[in-house]
Short mmCIF file of C-alpha atoms and ligand atoms in Angstrom, two decimals:
data_model
loop_
_atom_site.label_atom_id
_atom_site.label_comp_id
_atom_site.label_asym_id
_atom_site.label_seq_id
_atom_site.Cartn_x
_atom_site.Cartn_y
_atom_site.Cartn_z
CA MET A 140 34.21 33.39 -16.85
CA PRO A 141 36.73 33.45 -19.70
CA VAL A 142 36.84 30.07 -21.42
CA GLU A 143 39.04 29.15 -24.32
CA TRP A 144 37.37 27.99 -27.51
CA GLN A 145 37.27 24.23 -27.78
CA ARG A 146 36.02 21.89 -30.46
CA THR A 147 34.25 18.83 -29.05
CA THR A 148 31.51 16.29 -29.68
CA MET A 149 28.06 16.38 -28.10
CA ALA A 150 28.83 13.13 -26.28
CA HIS A 151 31.86 14.69 -24.57
CA LEU A 152 30.17 18.00 -23.91
CA ALA A 153 27.24 16.33 -22.20
CA SER A 154 29.56 14.88 -19.63
CA VAL A 155 31.12 18.19 -18.54
CA TYR A 156 29.85 18.91 -15.06
CA PRO A 157 28.40 21.36 -13.90
CA PHE A 158 26.88 22.31 -17.24
CA HIS A 159 24.99 19.07 -17.52
CA SER A 160 22.08 18.47 -15.19
CA ASP A 161 18.72 16.81 -15.31
CA VAL A 162 15.82 19.01 -16.38
CA GLY A 163 14.06 17.99 -13.15
CA PHE A 164 10.38 17.34 -12.68
CA GLY A 165 9.15 20.91 -12.30
CA SER A 166 7.62 22.38 -9.18
CA ARG A 167 4.15 20.88 -9.05
CA GLY A 168 3.40 19.11 -5.80
CA VAL A 169 5.23 19.46 -2.50
CA LEU A 170 8.93 20.00 -1.82
CA MET A 171 10.44 16.70 -0.68
CA GLY A 172 14.12 17.62 -0.59
CA ALA A 173 17.15 17.93 -2.83
CA ASN A 174 17.41 16.39 -6.29
CA VAL A 175 20.96 15.06 -5.96
CA THR A 176 21.28 14.09 -9.63
CA GLY A 177 19.62 17.34 -10.69
CA GLY A 178 22.27 19.73 -9.36
CA MET A 179 20.73 19.80 -5.83
CA SER A 180 17.67 21.61 -7.08
CA GLY A 181 14.38 21.25 -5.22
CA PHE A 182 12.45 18.03 -5.84
CA TYR A 183 8.67 18.33 -5.80
CA PHE A 184 6.11 15.55 -5.98
CA ASP A 185 2.41 14.83 -5.83
CA PRO A 186 1.06 11.63 -7.44
CA PHE A 187 -2.13 13.31 -8.60
CA GLU A 188 -0.44 16.36 -10.14
CA PHE A 189 2.02 14.06 -11.93
CA TYR A 190 -0.91 11.96 -13.15
CA ARG A 191 -2.65 15.08 -14.43
CA LEU A 192 0.53 16.18 -16.21
CA GLN A 193 0.75 12.70 -17.79
CA ILE A 194 4.16 12.04 -16.25
CA LEU A 195 2.42 9.04 -14.67
CA THR A 196 -0.46 6.87 -15.85
CA ASN A 197 -1.35 5.77 -12.32
CA PRO A 198 -0.85 7.46 -8.94
CA ASN A 199 0.31 4.41 -6.94
CA MET A 200 3.71 4.19 -5.23
CA ILE A 201 6.01 1.72 -3.62
CA VAL A 202 8.63 2.73 -1.09
CA MET A 203 11.24 0.03 -0.59
CA GLY A 204 14.38 -0.11 1.52
CA SER A 205 16.26 -1.71 4.40
CA VAL A 206 15.20 -1.28 8.01
CA GLY A 207 15.82 2.22 9.34
CA PHE A 208 16.82 3.91 6.08
CA GLY A 209 13.90 6.33 6.12
CA LYS A 210 10.96 4.72 4.27
CA SER A 211 8.37 5.79 6.81
CA ALA A 212 9.93 9.24 7.28
CA THR A 213 9.74 9.83 3.51
CA VAL A 214 6.09 8.78 3.43
CA LYS A 215 5.21 10.82 6.49
CA ALA A 216 6.93 13.90 5.00
CA LEU A 217 5.03 13.43 1.74
CA VAL A 218 1.58 13.01 3.29
CA ARG A 219 2.03 15.73 5.87
CA ARG A 220 3.16 18.23 3.24
CA LEU A 221 0.40 17.21 0.80
CA LYS A 222 -2.07 17.89 3.57
CA ALA A 223 -0.50 21.31 4.19
CA VAL A 224 -0.64 22.32 0.52
CA TYR A 225 -3.81 20.60 -0.76
CA GLY A 226 -5.78 20.41 2.51
CA ALA A 227 -9.17 18.76 2.08
CA ASP A 228 -8.31 17.61 -1.44
CA ARG A 229 -5.93 14.97 -0.11
CA TYR A 230 -7.70 12.60 2.27
CA LEU A 231 -5.25 10.44 4.22
CA ALA A 232 -5.84 6.82 5.13
CA VAL A 233 -3.00 4.96 6.82
CA ILE A 234 -2.66 1.29 7.73
CA ASP A 235 -0.20 1.45 10.61
CA PRO A 236 0.87 -2.02 11.81
CA LYS A 237 3.56 -0.68 14.16
CA GLY A 238 1.48 2.06 15.78
CA GLU A 239 4.03 4.70 14.75
CA TYR A 240 1.70 7.32 13.24
CA THR A 241 0.19 8.57 16.49
CA ALA A 242 2.23 11.79 16.59
CA VAL A 243 1.58 12.56 12.91
CA ALA A 244 -2.13 11.73 13.32
CA THR A 245 -2.44 14.01 16.32
CA ASP A 246 -0.60 16.78 14.49
CA LEU A 247 -2.93 16.52 11.46
CA GLY A 248 -6.10 15.85 13.43
CA LEU A 249 -6.60 12.39 11.90
CA THR A 250 -8.92 9.91 13.60
CA ILE A 251 -7.06 6.93 15.08
CA VAL A 252 -8.89 3.59 15.05
CA ARG A 253 -7.36 0.83 17.17
CA PRO A 254 -8.88 -2.60 16.57
CA ARG A 255 -7.65 -5.15 19.09
CA PRO A 256 -9.01 -8.35 20.53
CA GLY A 257 -11.33 -7.38 23.37
CA GLY A 258 -11.29 -3.70 22.37
CA THR A 259 -14.15 -1.45 21.33
CA ASP A 260 -13.02 -0.33 17.83
CA ARG A 261 -14.43 -2.84 15.39
CA ILE A 262 -14.43 -2.76 11.60
CA ASN A 263 -16.72 -4.86 9.42
CA PRO A 264 -14.95 -5.78 6.17
CA MET A 265 -18.33 -6.86 4.75
CA ASP A 266 -19.61 -3.25 4.87
CA SER A 267 -20.78 -2.30 1.40
CA GLY A 268 -18.58 0.81 1.13
CA GLY A 269 -19.29 3.26 -1.66
CA GLY A 270 -19.14 3.40 -5.42
CA ASP A 271 -20.76 1.00 -7.84
CA ALA A 272 -22.77 -1.83 -6.21
CA ASP A 273 -21.24 -4.51 -8.44
CA ASP A 274 -17.71 -3.26 -7.72
CA SER A 275 -18.50 -3.50 -4.04
CA ILE A 276 -19.78 -7.08 -4.31
CA ILE A 277 -16.76 -8.19 -6.35
CA ALA A 278 -14.38 -6.54 -3.90
CA ARG A 279 -16.05 -8.33 -0.96
CA GLN A 280 -15.98 -11.67 -2.76
CA ARG A 281 -12.30 -11.22 -3.49
CA LEU A 282 -11.53 -10.24 0.09
CA ALA A 283 -13.44 -13.16 1.61
CA ALA A 284 -11.69 -15.57 -0.76
CA GLN A 285 -8.30 -14.06 0.13
CA LEU A 286 -8.99 -14.41 3.87
CA VAL A 287 -10.12 -18.03 3.50
CA VAL A 288 -7.11 -18.83 1.29
CA GLY A 289 -4.92 -17.25 3.97
CA VAL A 290 -6.32 -19.62 6.60
CA LEU A 291 -6.40 -22.76 4.43
CA GLY A 292 -2.97 -22.15 2.90
CA ARG A 293 -4.19 -23.33 -0.52
CA ASP A 294 -6.33 -22.09 -3.40
CA LEU A 295 -10.09 -22.60 -3.22
CA THR A 296 -11.73 -25.37 -5.22
CA PRO A 297 -14.23 -24.16 -7.83
CA ILE A 298 -17.22 -25.15 -5.68
CA GLU A 299 -15.77 -23.47 -2.56
CA ASP A 300 -15.09 -20.31 -4.50
CA ALA A 301 -18.53 -20.34 -6.09
CA VAL A 302 -20.45 -20.91 -2.84
CA LEU A 303 -18.53 -18.16 -1.05
CA GLY A 304 -19.25 -15.82 -3.96
CA TRP A 305 -22.96 -16.72 -4.10
CA ALA A 306 -23.40 -16.28 -0.36
CA ILE A 307 -21.87 -12.81 -0.50
CA GLU A 308 -23.83 -11.81 -3.57
CA ARG A 309 -27.09 -13.04 -2.04
CA ARG A 310 -26.50 -11.16 1.23
CA SER A 311 -25.34 -8.01 -0.55
CA ARG A 312 -28.34 -7.88 -2.89
CA SER A 313 -30.66 -8.11 0.11
CA GLY A 314 -29.36 -4.66 1.07
CA ALA A 315 -28.93 -5.49 4.77
CA THR A 316 -25.55 -5.20 6.48
CA PHE A 317 -23.92 -8.54 7.22
CA THR A 318 -20.72 -9.70 8.89
CA LEU A 319 -18.17 -12.50 8.50
CA ARG A 320 -20.07 -14.32 11.27
CA ASP A 321 -23.26 -14.18 9.19
CA LEU A 322 -21.32 -15.51 6.24
CA ARG A 323 -19.93 -18.37 8.31
CA ASP A 324 -23.46 -19.28 9.46
CA GLU A 325 -24.80 -19.15 5.94
CA ILE A 326 -22.09 -21.44 4.58
CA SER A 327 -22.35 -23.87 7.51
CA ASP A 328 -26.10 -24.13 7.01
CA PRO A 329 -26.80 -23.08 3.42
CA PRO A 330 -30.32 -21.85 2.58
CA ASP A 331 -32.34 -23.83 0.00
CA ASP A 332 -31.75 -21.50 -2.93
CA LEU A 333 -27.98 -21.73 -2.40
CA VAL A 334 -28.20 -25.52 -2.40
CA ARG A 335 -30.29 -25.38 -5.58
CA ILE A 336 -27.89 -23.22 -7.59
CA SER A 337 -24.95 -25.34 -6.47
CA ARG A 338 -26.51 -28.42 -8.19
CA HIS A 339 -25.37 -30.53 -5.27
CA SER A 340 -27.42 -32.37 -2.69
CA PRO A 341 -27.41 -30.65 0.74
CA LEU A 342 -25.05 -33.34 2.03
CA GLU A 343 -22.66 -33.06 -0.92
CA LEU A 344 -22.63 -29.31 -0.60
CA ALA A 345 -21.97 -29.44 3.12
CA ARG A 346 -19.06 -31.82 2.52
CA ALA A 347 -17.59 -29.71 -0.27
CA THR A 348 -17.70 -26.47 1.68
CA THR A 349 -16.77 -27.66 5.16
CA PRO A 350 -13.19 -26.31 4.87
CA VAL A 351 -14.56 -22.84 4.00
CA ALA A 352 -16.95 -22.94 6.94
CA PHE A 353 -14.12 -23.98 9.26
CA ALA A 354 -11.84 -21.27 7.89
CA LEU A 355 -14.50 -18.59 8.40
CA ASP A 356 -15.08 -19.93 11.88
CA LYS A 357 -11.39 -19.69 12.67
CA LEU A 358 -11.29 -16.10 11.37
CA CYS A 359 -14.24 -15.11 13.58
CA ALA A 360 -13.30 -17.12 16.64
CA ARG A 361 -9.57 -16.42 16.64
CA THR A 362 -7.63 -14.52 13.95
CA LEU A 363 -9.94 -11.51 13.52
CA ARG A 364 -11.95 -11.87 16.71
CA GLY A 365 -13.15 -8.68 18.32
CA MET A 366 -11.63 -6.63 15.47
CA PHE A 367 -13.19 -7.55 12.11
CA ASP A 368 -15.90 -10.09 12.95
CA GLY A 369 -18.85 -7.87 13.92
CA PRO A 370 -20.62 -4.67 12.87
CA THR A 371 -18.49 -1.52 12.52
CA THR A 372 -18.40 0.51 15.73
CA VAL A 373 -16.32 3.49 14.58
CA ASP A 374 -17.87 6.59 13.14
CA ILE A 375 -15.63 8.30 10.60
CA ASP A 376 -16.31 11.63 8.93
CA TRP A 377 -15.35 10.58 5.38
CA ALA A 378 -16.86 13.68 3.80
CA GLU A 379 -15.28 16.48 5.85
CA GLY A 380 -12.63 14.89 8.09
CA PRO A 381 -8.89 15.08 7.28
CA GLY A 382 -8.24 11.34 7.44
CA ILE A 383 -7.87 8.15 9.41
CA VAL A 384 -5.09 5.96 10.83
CA ILE A 385 -5.86 2.30 11.52
CA ASP A 386 -3.41 1.26 14.23
CA LEU A 387 -2.92 -2.52 14.02
CA SER A 388 -0.09 -2.71 16.55
CA ALA A 389 -2.15 -5.11 18.70
CA VAL A 390 -1.43 -7.88 16.15
CA TYR A 391 1.95 -6.73 14.82
CA ASN A 392 3.76 -9.63 16.46
CA ASN A 393 1.25 -12.24 15.33
CA ASN A 394 2.72 -13.51 12.06
CA GLU A 395 -0.32 -15.57 11.21
CA ALA A 396 -2.90 -12.83 11.80
CA LEU A 397 -0.96 -9.79 10.52
CA PRO A 398 -1.31 -10.42 6.74
CA LEU A 399 -5.04 -11.10 7.09
CA VAL A 400 -5.63 -8.14 9.36
CA ILE A 401 -3.78 -5.77 7.00
CA THR A 402 -5.74 -7.14 4.03
CA ALA A 403 -9.10 -6.80 5.82
CA ALA A 404 -8.33 -3.27 7.01
CA THR A 405 -7.09 -2.18 3.56
CA HIS A 406 -10.20 -3.60 1.92
CA TRP A 407 -12.51 -1.78 4.33
CA LEU A 408 -10.64 1.50 3.82
CA SER A 409 -10.72 1.24 0.02
CA GLY A 410 -14.46 0.54 0.19
CA ALA A 411 -15.11 3.61 2.30
CA LEU A 412 -12.90 5.78 0.08
CA ARG A 413 -14.85 4.72 -3.02
CA ASP A 414 -17.75 6.66 -1.58
CA ARG A 415 -16.10 9.99 -2.25
CA PRO A 416 -14.35 9.94 -5.64
CA GLU A 417 -14.50 13.72 -5.93
CA ARG A 418 -11.84 13.98 -3.18
CA ARG A 419 -8.51 12.40 -3.90
CA SER A 420 -7.21 9.99 -1.28
CA ILE A 421 -3.78 8.69 -0.36
CA GLN A 422 -3.90 5.24 1.16
CA VAL A 423 -0.63 4.25 2.86
CA ILE A 424 -0.02 0.58 3.66
CA GLU A 425 2.94 0.45 6.03
CA GLU A 426 4.73 -2.88 6.46
CA ALA A 427 2.88 -4.02 3.34
CA TRP A 428 5.29 -6.94 2.88
CA ALA A 429 3.23 -8.89 5.39
CA ALA A 430 0.13 -8.74 3.20
CA VAL A 431 1.56 -8.44 -0.31
CA GLN A 432 3.65 -11.60 0.06
CA HIS A 433 0.48 -13.62 0.42
CA GLY A 434 -1.87 -11.65 -1.75
CA ALA A 435 -0.11 -9.90 -4.62
CA ALA A 436 -2.93 -10.92 -7.00
CA TYR A 437 -5.54 -9.58 -4.56
CA PHE A 438 -3.74 -6.23 -4.30
CA GLN A 439 -3.32 -6.01 -8.04
CA ALA A 440 -7.07 -6.30 -8.54
CA SER A 441 -7.69 -3.83 -5.75
CA LEU A 442 -5.34 -1.25 -7.34
CA LYS A 443 -7.21 -1.42 -10.62
CA LEU A 444 -10.45 -0.64 -8.84
CA SER A 445 -8.91 2.14 -6.76
CA ARG A 446 -7.77 4.08 -9.79
CA LEU A 447 -11.37 4.61 -10.87
CA TYR A 448 -12.10 6.24 -7.55
CA GLY A 449 -9.14 8.63 -7.20
CA ILE A 450 -7.19 6.60 -4.66
CA ALA A 451 -3.38 6.52 -4.69
CA THR A 452 -2.03 3.53 -2.78
CA VAL A 453 1.46 3.66 -1.25
CA PHE A 454 3.00 0.28 -0.39
CA VAL A 455 5.91 0.29 2.06
CA LEU A 456 8.09 -2.80 1.67
CA HIS A 457 11.57 -3.96 2.60
CA ARG A 458 13.01 -5.99 -0.25
CA PRO A 459 12.26 -7.31 -3.74
CA SER A 460 11.41 -10.78 -2.43
CA ASP A 461 8.44 -9.22 -0.56
CA PHE A 462 6.81 -9.21 -3.97
CA THR A 463 7.80 -12.61 -5.14
CA ALA A 464 7.70 -14.99 -2.18
CA GLN A 465 4.06 -15.95 -2.33
CA THR A 466 4.44 -19.02 -4.50
CA ASP A 467 7.12 -21.65 -4.91
CA ASP A 468 6.76 -21.51 -8.65
CA GLY A 469 9.25 -18.90 -9.82
CA THR A 470 7.49 -18.08 -13.07
CA ALA A 471 4.02 -17.61 -11.61
CA SER A 472 5.27 -15.43 -8.77
CA SER A 473 7.40 -13.22 -10.96
CA LYS A 474 4.42 -12.76 -13.27
CA ILE A 475 2.27 -11.62 -10.37
CA ALA A 476 4.98 -9.28 -9.15
CA ALA A 477 5.34 -7.84 -12.64
CA GLY A 478 1.55 -7.41 -12.89
CA LEU A 479 1.36 -5.59 -9.58
CA LEU A 480 4.35 -3.42 -10.45
CA SER A 481 2.82 -2.42 -13.78
CA ASP A 482 0.14 -0.64 -11.74
CA ILE A 483 2.70 1.13 -9.56
CA GLN A 484 4.62 3.66 -11.59
CA THR A 485 6.35 5.55 -8.81
CA ARG A 486 9.06 3.48 -7.14
CA VAL A 487 11.05 5.05 -4.33
CA LEU A 488 14.08 2.85 -3.73
CA LEU A 489 16.16 3.37 -0.62
CA ARG A 490 19.32 1.43 0.22
CA GLN A 491 19.28 -2.36 -0.24
CA PRO A 492 21.76 -4.80 1.30
CA PRO A 493 24.29 -6.25 -1.21
CA GLU A 494 22.48 -9.59 -1.55
CA GLN A 495 19.24 -7.86 -2.68
CA VAL A 496 20.75 -5.50 -5.25
CA ALA A 497 20.69 -7.91 -8.20
CA ALA A 498 17.05 -8.88 -7.61
CA ALA A 499 16.05 -5.22 -7.25
CA ALA A 500 17.96 -4.29 -10.41
CA GLU A 501 16.04 -6.92 -12.33
CA LEU A 502 12.63 -6.16 -10.83
CA PHE A 503 12.91 -2.39 -11.34
CA ASP A 504 14.98 -2.46 -14.50
CA LEU A 505 17.78 -0.36 -12.99
CA THR A 506 20.68 1.01 -14.99
CA GLU A 507 24.22 -0.03 -14.19
CA ARG A 508 24.79 3.20 -12.24
CA GLU A 509 21.55 2.90 -10.28
CA ARG A 510 22.44 -0.65 -9.36
CA THR A 511 25.71 0.60 -7.84
CA TRP A 512 23.97 3.45 -6.04
CA LEU A 513 21.26 1.20 -4.59
CA GLY A 514 23.78 -0.58 -2.39
CA GLN A 515 25.42 2.67 -1.27
CA LEU A 516 22.60 5.18 -0.69
CA VAL A 517 22.92 7.03 2.62
CA PRO A 518 19.86 7.13 4.96
CA GLY A 519 17.00 9.29 3.71
CA ARG A 520 18.27 9.18 0.11
CA ALA A 521 16.41 7.27 -2.59
CA ILE A 522 16.29 6.58 -6.30
CA TRP A 523 12.87 7.81 -7.43
CA HIS A 524 11.67 6.05 -10.57
CA ILE A 525 8.73 8.10 -11.81
CA GLY A 526 7.21 6.74 -14.98
CA SER A 527 10.07 6.54 -17.44
CA ARG A 528 12.34 9.00 -15.62
CA SER A 529 14.37 8.96 -12.45
CA ALA A 530 16.24 11.07 -9.93
CA VAL A 531 18.19 10.52 -6.72
CA VAL A 532 16.51 12.52 -3.98
CA GLN A 533 17.52 13.28 -0.42
CA THR A 534 14.42 13.71 1.74
CA LEU A 535 14.93 16.74 3.97
CA LEU A 536 13.05 17.01 7.25
CA THR A 537 12.38 20.11 9.33
CA GLU A 538 13.36 20.06 13.01
CA ASN A 539 9.69 19.66 13.91
CA GLU A 540 9.30 16.72 11.52
CA LYS A 541 12.38 14.98 12.92
CA VAL A 542 10.63 14.89 16.29
CA LEU A 543 7.22 13.92 14.86
CA PHE A 544 8.61 11.12 12.68
CA ASP A 545 11.17 9.71 15.09
CA THR A 546 10.96 5.92 15.24
CA ASP A 547 14.24 5.25 16.97
CA ALA A 548 14.23 7.62 19.91
CA GLY A 549 15.35 4.71 22.03
CA MET A 550 18.27 4.03 19.71
CA SER A 551 19.92 7.40 19.14
CA GLY A 552 17.83 10.06 20.87
CA THR A 553 19.56 12.82 18.98
CA ASP A 554 20.12 13.83 15.39
CA ASP A 555 23.58 12.41 14.71
CA GLY A 556 24.04 13.98 11.28
CA ARG A 557 23.37 10.73 9.36
CA PHE A 558 20.77 12.46 7.22
CA ASP A 559 22.67 15.61 6.28
CA VAL A 560 22.98 16.44 2.59
N1 LIG B 103 15.59 12.16 5.73
C1 LIG B 103 15.70 12.05 7.06
N2 LIG B 103 16.22 13.06 7.79
C2 LIG B 103 16.34 12.97 9.15
N3 LIG B 103 15.93 11.87 9.88
C3 LIG B 103 15.41 10.85 9.20
C4 LIG B 103 15.26 10.88 7.76
N4 LIG B 103 14.73 9.69 7.36
C5 LIG B 103 14.54 8.97 8.50
N5 LIG B 103 14.95 9.65 9.59
C6 LIG B 103 14.92 9.14 10.96
O1 LIG B 103 15.52 7.86 11.01
C7 LIG B 103 14.75 6.96 11.79
C8 LIG B 103 14.36 5.73 10.98
O2 LIG B 103 13.58 6.13 9.88
P1 LIG B 103 12.24 5.40 9.45
O3 LIG B 103 11.40 5.05 10.61
O4 LIG B 103 11.64 6.24 8.39
O5 LIG B 103 12.87 4.08 8.81
P2 LIG B 103 12.14 2.89 8.03
O6 LIG B 103 12.90 2.68 6.79
O7 LIG B 103 10.71 3.19 7.91
O8 LIG B 103 12.41 1.68 9.02
P3 LIG B 103 11.54 0.34 9.27
O9 LIG B 103 11.97 -0.64 8.23
O10 LIG B 103 11.96 -0.08 10.65
O11 LIG B 103 10.11 0.70 9.18
C9 LIG B 103 13.54 7.76 12.31
O12 LIG B 103 13.75 8.15 13.62
C10 LIG B 103 13.47 8.93 11.37
O13 LIG B 103 12.91 10.07 11.98
MG1 LIG B 104 9.02 2.23 8.71
#
């Protein structure tokens, strides 16, 4: 192409399209779609490859966006393609509160577990799981405290927290499996050694810990009943199997139970995944807003532990306030959100409604341009913040995937061209 000689500055030259384009992220990982800000080149991703290449310092992700803009489809495309390329080296574990992963699970041969009141699939969150014994005890103490806090709606007093912790430690060190029901019984009627270390009289101790005993009783008798209150009944092949989906749709419409059920299921999964650190695992928490809103600090601690064991956690959320609504105190909540976010270096941001854009821009440190884009992104298109870099990516689905991932068959029924590049 004949071009006349021009004298210019680097600043002007850099803005002359099409000669300027992002260098992209390379081709490690799986093809997700088109890099819109990278000249429509292919965009490839795998959290573990990016971690290995030091583009990321942790493999965790959040996927955030308004209802129906393609969060779940993006996650399903990622996990399905990772499975196709890396096979057994990417174990999949999905928390599925809407029961929308059945088709994907069947396609990939994943085991579906369906806890529901009165059902037969039961999960015991007090199972020891794998990995280091102390890690396992601390994780169970944290989970039990989070569940009790969820019921009581307030923080635990020091004596409540201590007694719950001692009871779990004592049971765990005995080596025998125990359940939340056993824990409730132990706290309602504490054994002598527990009374002794508490430095309270039996009566004082009983008084001080009655709220915890009642909360555990409520969890076993109502909130988690028939799902998380007894010994585990499902038999999962963690070593050789392709993965597991925990379908929590039985409690999706129960606003009180859902956060606790998601937290208990996530805890149990992470425990089981710790048993096999030589295989990398992707743990997807769909509709994570329900749990994260109430337990950002719990999830932050859990992410730190997961990293040691090769687990990448993917949180699917709607809006920035999902991170920050758990306390009334603005400073404390934004600190917790910032802490949790510092352990999640890949942020996939789909369209936000106008009233959320400013909060998202602040939370994710968006540039002026990204802030404008965030309110205008078409369905299936997202700003990917990966470590210190970013790209706008259109997720592209195959015809087969469109059918497998469809969550609004009842709404449109056909592909109406909304997702075309
Ligand atoms: N990139 C895409 N290409 C084609 N179809 C898509 C794409 N992304 C999403 N869809 C389709 O759009 C519909 C809604 O997408 P999806 O379920 O992923 O939305 P969501 O953001 O997870 O919504 P919700 O907030 O309700 O969970 C689905 O039927 C899905 O198959
Ligand atoms: Mg979804």
